[in-house]
Amino acid sequence: MKFGGTSVENAAAFRQVAGIVRSAEGRTVSVVSAIGGFTNALLASVERAIRGDARGATRSLSGDLERHVTIARGLLSDASRAAFESAVAAVRSEIRQLHKIIASHPVTSPSLQDEILAFGEQLSSQLLAAVLREHNLAARYVDARRCIRTDDHYGCATPLAETTQATQVELSKVIRSGEIPVLGGFIGSTENGVTTTLGRGGSDYSAAIIGAALGAREIQIWTDVSGVLTVDPRVVTKARTIPVLSYQEAAELAYFGAKVLHPKTIQPAIDQNIPVRVCNSRAPAEGGTLIVAEAEAAPQTVKAIAHKNGITTVQVTSARMLGAYGFLRALFEVFERHRTAVDVVTTSEVSVSLSIDNPTTLPQIIPELEELGTVEVEESRTIISVIGEGLRNTPGIAARVFSSINEINVSMISVGASTINLTFMVDEDQAREAIIRLHRVCFEAEDKHHAELLAEEVGV
Ligand code: ASP
Ligand code: MG
């Protein structure tokens, strides 16, 4: 069970977490992020120290360190509160030393930065263990750095194979004795025992690694939203939680910027075929989203509508392309030279359309493309992607999608037999309307009479 920063941002949130751990079935392990906002503050403090202001750097953390003490005061009895307060004081003085070193030798900062960032998770996990004990749960703090063994790529370390065994050794004895291990996410250590971090948001990754090492029945990611939603709730108020997603659907959604787990994070779960559940710690009764292997993921349906604004499309048309070879390569080399990522691509015999979301290099790219053909650029486009295993094999879904938006000008339609997304472009100012209609036809149909609604959408 992994609890994110917002799930432990204050005393009330910690109390919620204790309730969630208490009602969990079977044996559990808790993995926790730094309390909300603390990692950002720690990072900013390091930047300040690099600029030479060590005192200011340490002082900038006073409020957040005090927040830990306040939470402890609200939730812990005297003895454990005193122990935690002295842990906070020790952390403060260690950080002060580190800030001083960074200020005088800024070159040392990558490893020392990880050392400093790691205090966020160390404090939150010690605090959570104490809070759980206060709620009569047999919790035991375990230093995650003894489990997650990594290379020395500071700031974005990669876990090594020995992590599995180290995790099993450290945790199974605790679990066997009937205790709940409580670990900080995000942190690890090198073979020399130097602290590392797994990259921002890395606690999800830690949870997946630990769950995979232990052969967990389920990995739960507790956050502040009720799972993964069918659509951006700022566009469609009737957005709802997707009950079940496949790993691949979740990966597609992540790519389109939906608020969902990073595909890399759940890879250890995928490798072991362990279901991942995303739940809301503020509303634990709402089931959340279960992410599972394809076969179990209700393959007949559309799951979500994702979109991304601010897209630029580029079309290159040239009769020379007809029957020629090497043309696409020449075209993509232009983008490669300018280190510009291309997202969606569609081609015909004589033209290629592609989309980019960062147009800063276009002024250099366009003249080079003009050597290949006629170039047309359109800005302010939106990519819309309809995602679901159902697109693979359910006839009629594409027809339903397009007839629901038949007055809206759609371009660059992209779909493949093996893909689970149907992607296309619309003008940014028509995107909202398109997304609302698509959501209605794909998800709100069950609320009304399906046929009636379809007729209305299609205008029959
Ligand atoms: N506390 C770290 C961060 O904010 C790790 C995490 O929250 O997953 O990036
Ligand atoms: Mg965080």
CSV table of C-alpha atoms and ligand atoms in Angstrom, one decimal:
chain,number,residue,atom,x,y,z
A,1,MET,CA,0.0,0.0,0.0
A,2,LYS,CA,1.7,3.2,-1.2
A,3,PHE,CA,0.5,6.5,0.2
A,4,GLY,CA,1.4,9.7,-1.8
A,5,GLY,CA,2.3,13.1,-0.4
A,6,THR,CA,-1.2,14.4,-0.3
A,7,SER,CA,-2.4,11.3,1.6
A,8,VAL,CA,0.0,12.3,4.4
A,9,GLU,CA,-0.1,16.1,4.3
A,10,ASN,CA,-1.5,16.7,7.7
A,11,ALA,CA,-2.7,15.0,10.9
A,12,ALA,CA,-6.2,14.3,9.5
A,13,ALA,CA,-4.7,12.7,6.4
A,14,PHE,CA,-2.4,10.4,8.6
A,15,ARG,CA,-5.4,9.4,10.6
A,16,GLN,CA,-7.2,8.4,7.4
A,17,VAL,CA,-4.2,6.3,6.3
A,18,ALA,CA,-4.2,4.5,9.7
A,19,GLY,CA,-7.9,3.7,9.1
A,20,ILE,CA,-7.1,2.4,5.6
A,21,VAL,CA,-4.2,0.2,6.8
A,22,ARG,CA,-6.4,-1.1,9.6
A,23,SER,CA,-9.2,-2.2,7.3
A,24,ALA,CA,-6.8,-3.8,4.7
A,25,GLU,CA,-7.2,-7.6,4.4
A,26,GLY,CA,-4.3,-9.9,4.8
A,27,ARG,CA,-0.7,-8.9,5.4
A,28,THR,CA,0.4,-5.5,4.2
A,29,VAL,CA,3.5,-3.4,3.6
A,30,SER,CA,3.2,0.4,3.7
A,31,VAL,CA,5.3,2.6,1.4
A,32,VAL,CA,5.0,6.4,1.9
A,33,SER,CA,6.1,9.6,0.1
A,34,ALA,CA,7.4,12.7,1.8
A,35,ILE,CA,4.6,14.8,3.3
A,36,GLY,CA,2.9,16.9,0.6
A,37,GLY,CA,5.2,19.7,-0.7
A,38,PHE,CA,8.3,18.7,1.3
A,39,THR,CA,10.3,17.3,-1.6
A,40,ASN,CA,9.8,20.5,-3.5
A,41,ALA,CA,11.0,22.5,-0.5
A,42,LEU,CA,14.0,20.3,0.0
A,43,LEU,CA,14.9,20.6,-3.6
A,44,ALA,CA,14.6,24.4,-3.5
A,45,SER,CA,16.8,24.5,-0.4
A,46,VAL,CA,19.5,22.6,-2.3
A,47,GLU,CA,19.3,25.1,-5.1
A,48,ARG,CA,19.6,27.9,-2.6
A,49,ALA,CA,22.7,26.3,-1.0
A,50,ILE,CA,24.3,25.9,-4.4
A,51,ARG,CA,23.9,29.7,-4.8
A,52,GLY,CA,25.9,30.0,-1.6
A,53,ASP,CA,23.2,30.8,0.8
A,54,ALA,CA,23.5,27.8,3.2
A,55,ARG,CA,21.8,29.6,6.2
A,56,GLY,CA,18.8,30.7,4.1
A,57,ALA,CA,18.6,27.2,2.7
A,58,THR,CA,18.3,25.6,6.1
A,59,ARG,CA,16.0,28.3,7.3
A,60,SER,CA,13.6,27.8,4.4
A,61,LEU,CA,12.8,24.3,5.7
A,62,SER,CA,11.7,25.4,9.2
A,63,GLY,CA,8.0,25.5,8.3
A,64,ASP,CA,8.0,22.0,6.8
A,65,LEU,CA,10.0,20.5,9.6
A,66,GLU,CA,7.6,22.2,12.1
A,67,ARG,CA,4.7,20.6,10.1
A,68,HIS,CA,6.1,17.2,11.0
A,69,VAL,CA,6.2,18.1,14.7
A,70,THR,CA,2.7,19.5,14.6
A,71,ILE,CA,1.4,16.2,13.0
A,72,ALA,CA,3.2,14.2,15.7
A,73,ARG,CA,1.8,16.4,18.4
A,74,GLY,CA,-1.7,15.8,17.1
A,75,LEU,CA,-1.4,12.0,16.8
A,76,LEU,CA,1.4,10.6,19.0
A,77,SER,CA,1.5,9.9,22.8
A,78,ASP,CA,4.2,11.6,24.8
A,79,ALA,CA,7.0,9.0,24.6
A,80,SER,CA,6.8,8.4,20.9
A,81,ARG,CA,6.2,12.0,20.2
A,82,ALA,CA,9.5,12.9,22.0
A,83,ALA,CA,11.4,10.3,20.0
A,84,PHE,CA,10.0,11.6,16.8
A,85,GLU,CA,10.8,15.2,17.7
A,86,SER,CA,14.4,14.4,18.4
A,87,ALA,CA,14.5,12.6,15.0
A,88,VAL,CA,13.3,15.8,13.4
A,89,ALA,CA,15.9,17.8,15.3
A,90,ALA,CA,18.7,15.4,14.2
A,91,VAL,CA,17.5,15.7,10.6
A,92,ARG,CA,17.5,19.5,10.8
A,93,SER,CA,21.1,19.5,12.0
A,94,GLU,CA,22.3,17.0,9.4
A,95,ILE,CA,20.6,19.0,6.6
A,96,ARG,CA,22.3,22.2,8.0
A,97,GLN,CA,25.7,20.5,7.7
A,98,LEU,CA,24.9,19.3,4.2
A,99,HIS,CA,23.8,22.7,3.1
A,100,LYS,CA,27.1,24.1,4.3
A,101,ILE,CA,29.1,21.6,2.4
A,102,ILE,CA,27.1,22.2,-0.8
A,103,ALA,CA,27.5,26.0,-0.4
A,104,SER,CA,31.3,25.7,-0.3
A,105,HIS,CA,31.7,22.8,-2.8
A,106,PRO,CA,28.8,23.0,-5.2
A,107,VAL,CA,30.3,20.2,-7.3
A,108,THR,CA,29.4,17.6,-4.6
A,109,SER,CA,25.7,18.5,-4.9
A,110,PRO,CA,24.3,15.6,-7.0
A,111,SER,CA,24.9,13.0,-4.3
A,112,LEU,CA,24.3,15.4,-1.4
A,113,GLN,CA,21.1,16.5,-3.1
A,114,ASP,CA,19.8,12.9,-2.9
A,115,GLU,CA,21.0,12.7,0.7
A,116,ILE,CA,18.9,15.7,1.5
A,117,LEU,CA,15.8,14.8,-0.5
A,118,ALA,CA,15.8,11.4,1.2
A,119,PHE,CA,15.1,13.0,4.5
A,120,GLY,CA,11.5,13.7,3.3
A,121,GLU,CA,10.7,10.0,3.0
A,122,GLN,CA,12.7,9.0,6.0
A,123,LEU,CA,10.7,11.3,8.2
A,124,SER,CA,7.3,10.5,6.8
A,125,SER,CA,7.9,6.8,7.1
A,126,GLN,CA,9.1,7.0,10.7
A,127,LEU,CA,6.1,9.2,11.5
A,128,LEU,CA,3.7,6.8,9.8
A,129,ALA,CA,5.1,3.8,11.6
A,130,ALA,CA,4.6,5.7,14.9
A,131,VAL,CA,1.1,6.8,14.0
A,132,LEU,CA,0.1,3.2,13.1
A,133,ARG,CA,1.5,1.9,16.4
A,134,GLU,CA,-0.6,4.6,18.1
A,135,HIS,CA,-3.6,3.0,16.4
A,136,ASN,CA,-2.6,-0.4,17.8
A,137,LEU,CA,-1.2,-1.7,14.6
A,138,ALA,CA,2.1,-3.6,14.9
A,139,ALA,CA,4.1,-1.3,12.5
A,140,ARG,CA,7.8,-1.3,12.1
A,141,TYR,CA,9.9,1.3,10.3
A,142,VAL,CA,12.3,-0.2,7.8
A,143,ASP,CA,15.0,1.9,6.1
A,144,ALA,CA,14.1,1.5,2.4
A,145,ARG,CA,17.7,2.1,1.5
A,146,ARG,CA,18.5,-1.4,2.8
A,147,CYS,CA,16.0,-2.8,0.3
A,148,ILE,CA,16.2,-0.8,-2.9
A,149,ARG,CA,19.8,-1.2,-4.2
A,150,THR,CA,20.6,1.1,-7.1
A,151,ASP,CA,23.3,2.3,-9.4
A,152,ASP,CA,24.9,5.7,-8.6
A,153,HIS,CA,22.9,7.8,-11.1
A,154,TYR,CA,22.0,10.4,-8.5
A,155,GLY,CA,18.6,12.0,-9.0
A,156,CYS,CA,17.3,9.2,-11.2
A,157,ALA,CA,18.9,5.9,-10.0
A,158,THR,CA,18.1,2.6,-11.5
A,159,PRO,CA,17.3,-0.3,-9.2
A,160,LEU,CA,19.7,-3.3,-9.5
A,161,ALA,CA,18.7,-7.0,-9.6
A,162,GLU,CA,19.9,-7.6,-6.1
A,163,THR,CA,17.0,-5.4,-4.9
A,164,THR,CA,14.7,-8.4,-5.0
A,165,GLN,CA,16.7,-10.5,-2.6
A,166,ALA,CA,17.5,-7.6,-0.3
A,167,THR,CA,13.9,-6.7,-0.1
A,168,GLN,CA,12.8,-10.2,0.6
A,169,VAL,CA,15.5,-10.6,3.3
A,170,GLU,CA,14.7,-7.3,5.0
A,171,LEU,CA,10.9,-7.6,4.9
A,172,SER,CA,10.0,-11.2,5.2
A,173,LYS,CA,11.3,-11.5,8.7
A,174,VAL,CA,9.2,-8.5,9.7
A,175,ILE,CA,6.1,-9.7,8.0
A,176,ARG,CA,6.5,-13.2,9.4
A,177,SER,CA,6.6,-11.8,12.9
A,178,GLY,CA,3.2,-10.3,12.2
A,179,GLU,CA,4.4,-6.7,11.9
A,180,ILE,CA,3.6,-4.2,9.1
A,181,PRO,CA,6.8,-2.9,7.5
A,182,VAL,CA,6.7,0.8,6.8
A,183,LEU,CA,9.2,2.2,4.3
A,184,GLY,CA,9.8,5.5,2.6
A,185,GLY,CA,9.3,5.4,-1.2
A,186,PHE,CA,11.6,7.1,-3.7
A,187,ILE,CA,14.9,6.3,-2.0
A,188,GLY,CA,17.6,3.7,-2.3
A,189,SER,CA,21.3,3.3,-1.9
A,190,THR,CA,24.3,2.2,-3.9
A,191,GLU,CA,26.4,-0.8,-3.1
A,192,ASN,CA,28.6,1.5,-1.1
A,193,GLY,CA,25.7,2.6,1.0
A,194,VAL,CA,25.4,6.1,-0.6
A,195,THR,CA,21.8,7.4,-0.7
A,196,THR,CA,20.1,7.7,-4.1
A,197,THR,CA,16.7,8.7,-5.3
A,198,LEU,CA,14.6,7.1,-8.1
A,199,GLY,CA,13.4,10.3,-9.8
A,200,ARG,CA,10.4,12.6,-9.0
A,201,GLY,CA,7.3,10.7,-8.2
A,202,GLY,CA,9.5,7.6,-7.6
A,203,SER,CA,7.5,6.3,-4.6
A,204,ASP,CA,5.1,4.5,-7.0
A,205,TYR,CA,8.0,2.8,-8.5
A,206,SER,CA,9.3,1.8,-5.0
A,207,ALA,CA,5.9,0.3,-4.2
A,208,ALA,CA,5.8,-1.7,-7.5
A,209,ILE,CA,9.4,-2.9,-6.9
A,210,ILE,CA,8.6,-4.0,-3.4
A,211,GLY,CA,5.3,-5.6,-4.3
A,212,ALA,CA,7.0,-7.5,-7.1
A,213,ALA,CA,9.8,-8.7,-4.9
A,214,LEU,CA,7.4,-10.0,-2.3
A,215,GLY,CA,5.0,-11.5,-4.9
A,216,ALA,CA,2.2,-9.3,-3.5
A,217,ARG,CA,-1.4,-10.1,-4.4
A,218,GLU,CA,-2.1,-6.5,-5.2
A,219,ILE,CA,-0.2,-3.2,-5.3
A,220,GLN,CA,-2.3,-0.3,-4.1
A,221,ILE,CA,-1.5,3.3,-4.9
A,222,TRP,CA,-3.4,5.7,-2.6
A,223,THR,CA,-3.6,9.2,-3.8
A,224,ASP,CA,-6.1,12.2,-3.9
A,225,VAL,CA,-8.2,11.2,-6.9
A,226,SER,CA,-10.6,8.3,-7.2
A,227,GLY,CA,-8.6,6.3,-9.6
A,228,VAL,CA,-8.2,7.0,-13.3
A,229,LEU,CA,-11.0,8.9,-14.9
A,230,THR,CA,-12.7,8.4,-18.2
A,231,VAL,CA,-12.0,12.0,-19.3
A,232,ASP,CA,-10.5,15.3,-17.9
A,233,PRO,CA,-13.1,16.4,-15.3
A,234,ARG,CA,-12.4,20.0,-16.2
A,235,VAL,CA,-13.9,19.3,-19.6
A,236,VAL,CA,-16.6,16.9,-18.7
A,237,THR,CA,-18.2,17.2,-15.3
A,238,LYS,CA,-19.6,13.7,-15.7
A,239,ALA,CA,-16.1,12.1,-15.8
A,240,ARG,CA,-16.2,8.9,-13.9
A,241,THR,CA,-13.7,6.4,-12.5
A,242,ILE,CA,-12.7,3.6,-14.8
A,243,PRO,CA,-13.2,0.4,-12.8
A,244,VAL,CA,-10.7,-1.8,-14.7
A,245,LEU,CA,-7.9,-0.9,-17.2
A,246,SER,CA,-5.3,-3.1,-18.9
A,247,TYR,CA,-1.6,-2.3,-18.4
A,248,GLN,CA,-1.4,-1.2,-22.0
A,249,GLU,CA,-4.5,1.1,-21.7
A,250,ALA,CA,-2.9,2.7,-18.6
A,251,ALA,CA,0.3,3.2,-20.6
A,252,GLU,CA,-1.6,4.9,-23.5
A,253,LEU,CA,-3.3,7.2,-21.0
A,254,ALA,CA,-0.1,8.2,-19.3
A,255,TYR,CA,1.3,9.1,-22.7
A,256,PHE,CA,-1.5,11.5,-23.4
A,257,GLY,CA,-1.0,13.3,-20.1
A,258,ALA,CA,-3.8,11.8,-18.1
A,259,LYS,CA,-3.2,11.8,-14.4
A,260,VAL,CA,-2.2,8.2,-14.1
A,261,LEU,CA,0.8,6.1,-13.2
A,262,HIS,CA,3.9,6.4,-15.3
A,263,PRO,CA,4.3,3.2,-17.4
A,264,LYS,CA,7.9,2.7,-16.0
A,265,THR,CA,6.6,2.7,-12.5
A,266,ILE,CA,4.3,-0.2,-12.9
A,267,GLN,CA,6.7,-2.3,-15.1
A,268,PRO,CA,7.7,-4.5,-12.1
A,269,ALA,CA,4.1,-5.2,-11.5
A,270,ILE,CA,3.4,-6.0,-15.1
A,271,ASP,CA,6.4,-8.4,-15.2
A,272,GLN,CA,4.9,-10.3,-12.3
A,273,ASN,CA,1.3,-9.9,-13.5
A,274,ILE,CA,0.3,-8.2,-10.2
A,275,PRO,CA,-2.8,-6.0,-10.3
A,276,VAL,CA,-2.3,-2.4,-9.4
A,277,ARG,CA,-5.1,-0.5,-7.8
A,278,VAL,CA,-5.3,3.3,-7.8
A,279,CYS,CA,-7.5,4.5,-4.9
A,280,ASN,CA,-8.4,7.8,-3.1
A,281,SER,CA,-7.3,8.1,0.5
A,282,ARG,CA,-9.9,10.8,1.0
A,283,ALA,CA,-12.7,8.5,-0.2
A,284,PRO,CA,-11.5,5.0,0.4
A,285,ALA,CA,-15.0,3.5,-0.1
A,286,GLU,CA,-14.9,4.5,-3.8
A,287,GLY,CA,-13.3,1.5,-5.4
A,288,GLY,CA,-10.8,3.3,-7.6
A,289,THR,CA,-9.2,1.8,-10.7
A,290,LEU,CA,-7.8,-1.7,-11.0
A,291,ILE,CA,-5.0,-2.1,-13.6
A,292,VAL,CA,-4.6,-5.7,-14.8
A,293,ALA,CA,-3.4,-7.8,-17.7
A,294,GLU,CA,-5.2,-7.4,-20.9
A,295,ALA,CA,-7.3,-10.6,-20.8
A,296,GLU,CA,-9.0,-9.6,-17.6
A,297,ALA,CA,-9.7,-6.0,-18.6
A,298,ALA,CA,-13.2,-6.1,-20.1
A,299,PRO,CA,-11.8,-6.1,-23.6
A,300,GLN,CA,-15.0,-5.1,-25.4
A,301,THR,CA,-15.1,-1.5,-24.4
A,302,VAL,CA,-13.8,2.0,-24.7
A,303,LYS,CA,-12.2,3.1,-21.5
A,304,ALA,CA,-11.2,6.7,-21.7
A,305,ILE,CA,-10.9,9.8,-23.8
A,306,ALA,CA,-7.6,11.6,-23.5
A,307,HIS,CA,-6.6,14.8,-25.1
A,308,LYS,CA,-3.7,17.2,-25.4
A,309,ASN,CA,-4.0,20.9,-26.5
A,310,GLY,CA,-1.3,23.1,-28.0
A,311,ILE,CA,-0.4,20.7,-30.8
A,312,THR,CA,1.2,21.8,-34.0
A,313,THR,CA,0.7,19.7,-37.2
A,314,VAL,CA,3.1,19.8,-40.1
A,315,GLN,CA,2.2,18.4,-43.5
A,316,VAL,CA,4.8,17.8,-46.2
A,317,THR,CA,3.4,17.1,-49.7
A,318,SER,CA,5.6,16.1,-52.6
A,319,ALA,CA,5.0,14.2,-55.9
A,320,ARG,CA,8.6,13.0,-55.5
A,321,MET,CA,7.4,10.7,-52.7
A,322,LEU,CA,5.4,8.6,-55.1
A,323,GLY,CA,7.1,5.3,-55.4
A,324,ALA,CA,10.3,6.7,-54.0
A,325,TYR,CA,12.3,5.2,-51.2
A,326,GLY,CA,14.2,7.0,-48.4
A,327,PHE,CA,11.9,9.9,-48.4
A,328,LEU,CA,10.4,9.3,-44.9
A,329,ARG,CA,13.9,8.8,-43.6
A,330,ALA,CA,15.1,12.1,-45.0
A,331,LEU,CA,12.0,13.7,-43.5
A,332,PHE,CA,12.5,12.3,-40.0
A,333,GLU,CA,16.1,13.0,-40.0
A,334,VAL,CA,15.2,16.7,-40.1
A,335,PHE,CA,13.3,16.3,-36.8
A,336,GLU,CA,16.1,14.2,-35.4
A,337,ARG,CA,18.7,16.8,-36.1
A,338,HIS,CA,16.7,19.4,-34.3
A,339,ARG,CA,15.9,17.0,-31.4
A,340,THR,CA,12.2,17.4,-31.8
A,341,ALA,CA,9.9,14.5,-30.8
A,342,VAL,CA,7.1,13.6,-33.3
A,343,ASP,CA,4.0,12.1,-31.8
A,344,VAL,CA,1.3,11.2,-34.3
A,345,VAL,CA,2.1,10.4,-38.0
A,346,THR,CA,-0.1,9.7,-40.9
A,347,THR,CA,0.9,9.2,-44.5
A,348,SER,CA,-0.6,8.9,-48.0
A,349,GLU,CA,1.3,8.3,-51.2
A,350,VAL,CA,2.2,11.9,-51.7
A,351,SER,CA,2.0,13.5,-48.3
A,352,VAL,CA,3.0,13.0,-44.7
A,353,SER,CA,1.3,14.7,-41.7
A,354,LEU,CA,2.9,14.7,-38.3
A,355,SER,CA,2.3,16.3,-34.9
A,356,ILE,CA,4.7,17.9,-32.5
A,357,ASP,CA,3.9,19.4,-29.1
A,358,ASN,CA,6.9,21.6,-28.8
A,359,PRO,CA,7.2,23.9,-31.8
A,360,THR,CA,10.3,25.9,-30.6
A,361,THR,CA,12.5,24.4,-33.3
A,362,LEU,CA,10.0,24.8,-36.2
A,363,PRO,CA,11.6,28.0,-37.6
A,364,GLN,CA,14.8,25.9,-38.3
A,365,ILE,CA,12.9,22.8,-39.3
A,366,ILE,CA,10.6,24.3,-41.9
A,367,PRO,CA,13.3,25.5,-44.4
A,368,GLU,CA,14.9,22.1,-44.3
A,369,LEU,CA,11.5,20.4,-44.9
A,370,GLU,CA,10.8,22.8,-47.8
A,371,GLU,CA,13.7,21.1,-49.6
A,372,LEU,CA,11.6,17.9,-49.6
A,373,GLY,CA,8.3,19.3,-50.6
A,374,THR,CA,5.5,21.8,-49.9
A,375,VAL,CA,5.1,22.4,-46.2
A,376,GLU,CA,1.9,23.4,-44.4
A,377,VAL,CA,1.9,24.2,-40.7
A,378,GLU,CA,-1.2,24.4,-38.5
A,379,GLU,CA,-1.0,25.5,-34.9
A,380,SER,CA,-3.5,25.3,-32.0
A,381,ARG,CA,-4.6,21.8,-32.6
A,382,THR,CA,-5.8,19.2,-30.1
A,383,ILE,CA,-4.9,15.5,-30.2
A,384,ILE,CA,-7.9,13.4,-29.0
A,385,SER,CA,-7.4,9.8,-28.3
A,386,VAL,CA,-10.1,7.3,-27.7
A,387,ILE,CA,-8.6,4.4,-25.7
A,388,GLY,CA,-9.7,0.9,-25.0
A,389,GLU,CA,-8.9,-2.7,-25.8
A,390,GLY,CA,-12.3,-2.7,-27.5
A,391,LEU,CA,-10.9,-0.8,-30.4
A,392,ARG,CA,-8.9,-3.9,-31.3
A,393,ASN,CA,-11.8,-6.1,-32.1
A,394,THR,CA,-15.2,-4.6,-31.7
A,395,PRO,CA,-16.7,-3.6,-35.0
A,396,GLY,CA,-18.6,-0.3,-35.1
A,397,ILE,CA,-16.7,1.6,-32.4
A,398,ALA,CA,-14.9,3.8,-34.9
A,399,ALA,CA,-18.2,4.5,-36.7
A,400,ARG,CA,-19.8,5.4,-33.4
A,401,VAL,CA,-16.9,7.7,-32.5
A,402,PHE,CA,-16.9,9.6,-35.7
A,403,SER,CA,-20.6,9.9,-36.2
A,404,SER,CA,-20.9,11.6,-32.8
A,405,ILE,CA,-18.7,14.4,-34.0
A,406,ASN,CA,-19.7,14.6,-37.6
A,407,GLU,CA,-19.8,18.4,-37.8
A,408,ILE,CA,-16.4,18.7,-36.4
A,409,ASN,CA,-13.5,18.8,-38.7
A,410,VAL,CA,-11.2,15.9,-38.0
A,411,SER,CA,-7.8,15.2,-39.5
A,412,MET,CA,-4.8,12.8,-39.1
A,413,ILE,CA,-6.8,9.8,-38.0
A,414,SER,CA,-4.6,7.1,-36.8
A,415,VAL,CA,-5.5,3.6,-35.8
A,416,GLY,CA,-3.9,0.2,-36.4
A,417,ALA,CA,-5.1,-3.4,-36.1
A,418,SER,CA,-3.0,-4.0,-33.0
A,419,THR,CA,-3.5,-0.7,-31.3
A,420,ILE,CA,-5.9,0.2,-28.6
A,421,ASN,CA,-6.3,3.8,-29.4
A,422,LEU,CA,-8.0,5.8,-32.1
A,423,THR,CA,-6.3,9.1,-32.4
A,424,PHE,CA,-7.1,12.2,-34.4
A,425,MET,CA,-6.7,16.0,-34.5
A,426,VAL,CA,-9.3,18.7,-34.2
A,427,ASP,CA,-9.0,22.5,-33.9
A,428,GLU,CA,-8.4,23.6,-30.3
A,429,ASP,CA,-11.5,25.6,-30.3
A,430,GLN,CA,-13.6,22.6,-31.2
A,431,ALA,CA,-11.9,20.2,-28.9
A,432,ARG,CA,-14.2,20.8,-25.8
A,433,GLU,CA,-17.3,20.2,-27.9
A,434,ALA,CA,-15.8,17.1,-29.4
A,435,ILE,CA,-14.7,15.6,-26.1
A,436,ILE,CA,-18.1,16.3,-24.5
A,437,ARG,CA,-19.9,14.5,-27.3
A,438,LEU,CA,-17.5,11.6,-27.4
A,439,HIS,CA,-17.8,11.1,-23.7
A,440,ARG,CA,-21.6,11.2,-24.0
A,441,VAL,CA,-21.7,8.5,-26.7
A,442,CYS,CA,-19.1,6.3,-25.1
A,443,PHE,CA,-19.9,6.5,-21.4
A,444,GLU,CA,-23.2,8.2,-20.7
A,445,ALA,CA,-25.1,6.0,-23.1
A,446,GLU,CA,-25.9,3.4,-20.4
A,447,ASP,CA,-27.6,6.1,-18.3
A,448,LYS,CA,-30.1,6.8,-21.0
A,449,HIS,CA,-31.5,4.6,-23.6
A,450,HIS,CA,-28.6,3.5,-25.6
A,451,ALA,CA,-30.3,3.4,-29.0
A,452,GLU,CA,-32.2,6.7,-28.4
A,453,LEU,CA,-29.0,8.4,-27.5
A,454,LEU,CA,-27.1,7.1,-30.5
A,455,ALA,CA,-29.9,8.2,-32.8
A,456,GLU,CA,-29.8,11.7,-31.3
A,457,GLU,CA,-26.0,11.9,-31.6
A,458,VAL,CA,-25.9,10.6,-35.1
A,459,GLY,CA,-28.9,12.7,-36.0
A,460,VAL,CA,-30.9,9.9,-37.4
B,1,ASP,N1,8.5,12.6,-2.6
B,1,ASP,C1,9.0,12.3,-4.0
B,1,ASP,C2,8.4,13.4,-5.0
B,1,ASP,O1,7.7,14.2,-4.6
B,1,ASP,C3,8.6,11.0,-4.4
B,1,ASP,C4,7.1,10.7,-4.6
B,1,ASP,O2,6.3,11.5,-4.0
B,1,ASP,O3,6.7,9.8,-5.2
B,1,ASP,O4,8.8,13.3,-6.1
B,2,MG,MG,5.5,13.5,-3.7
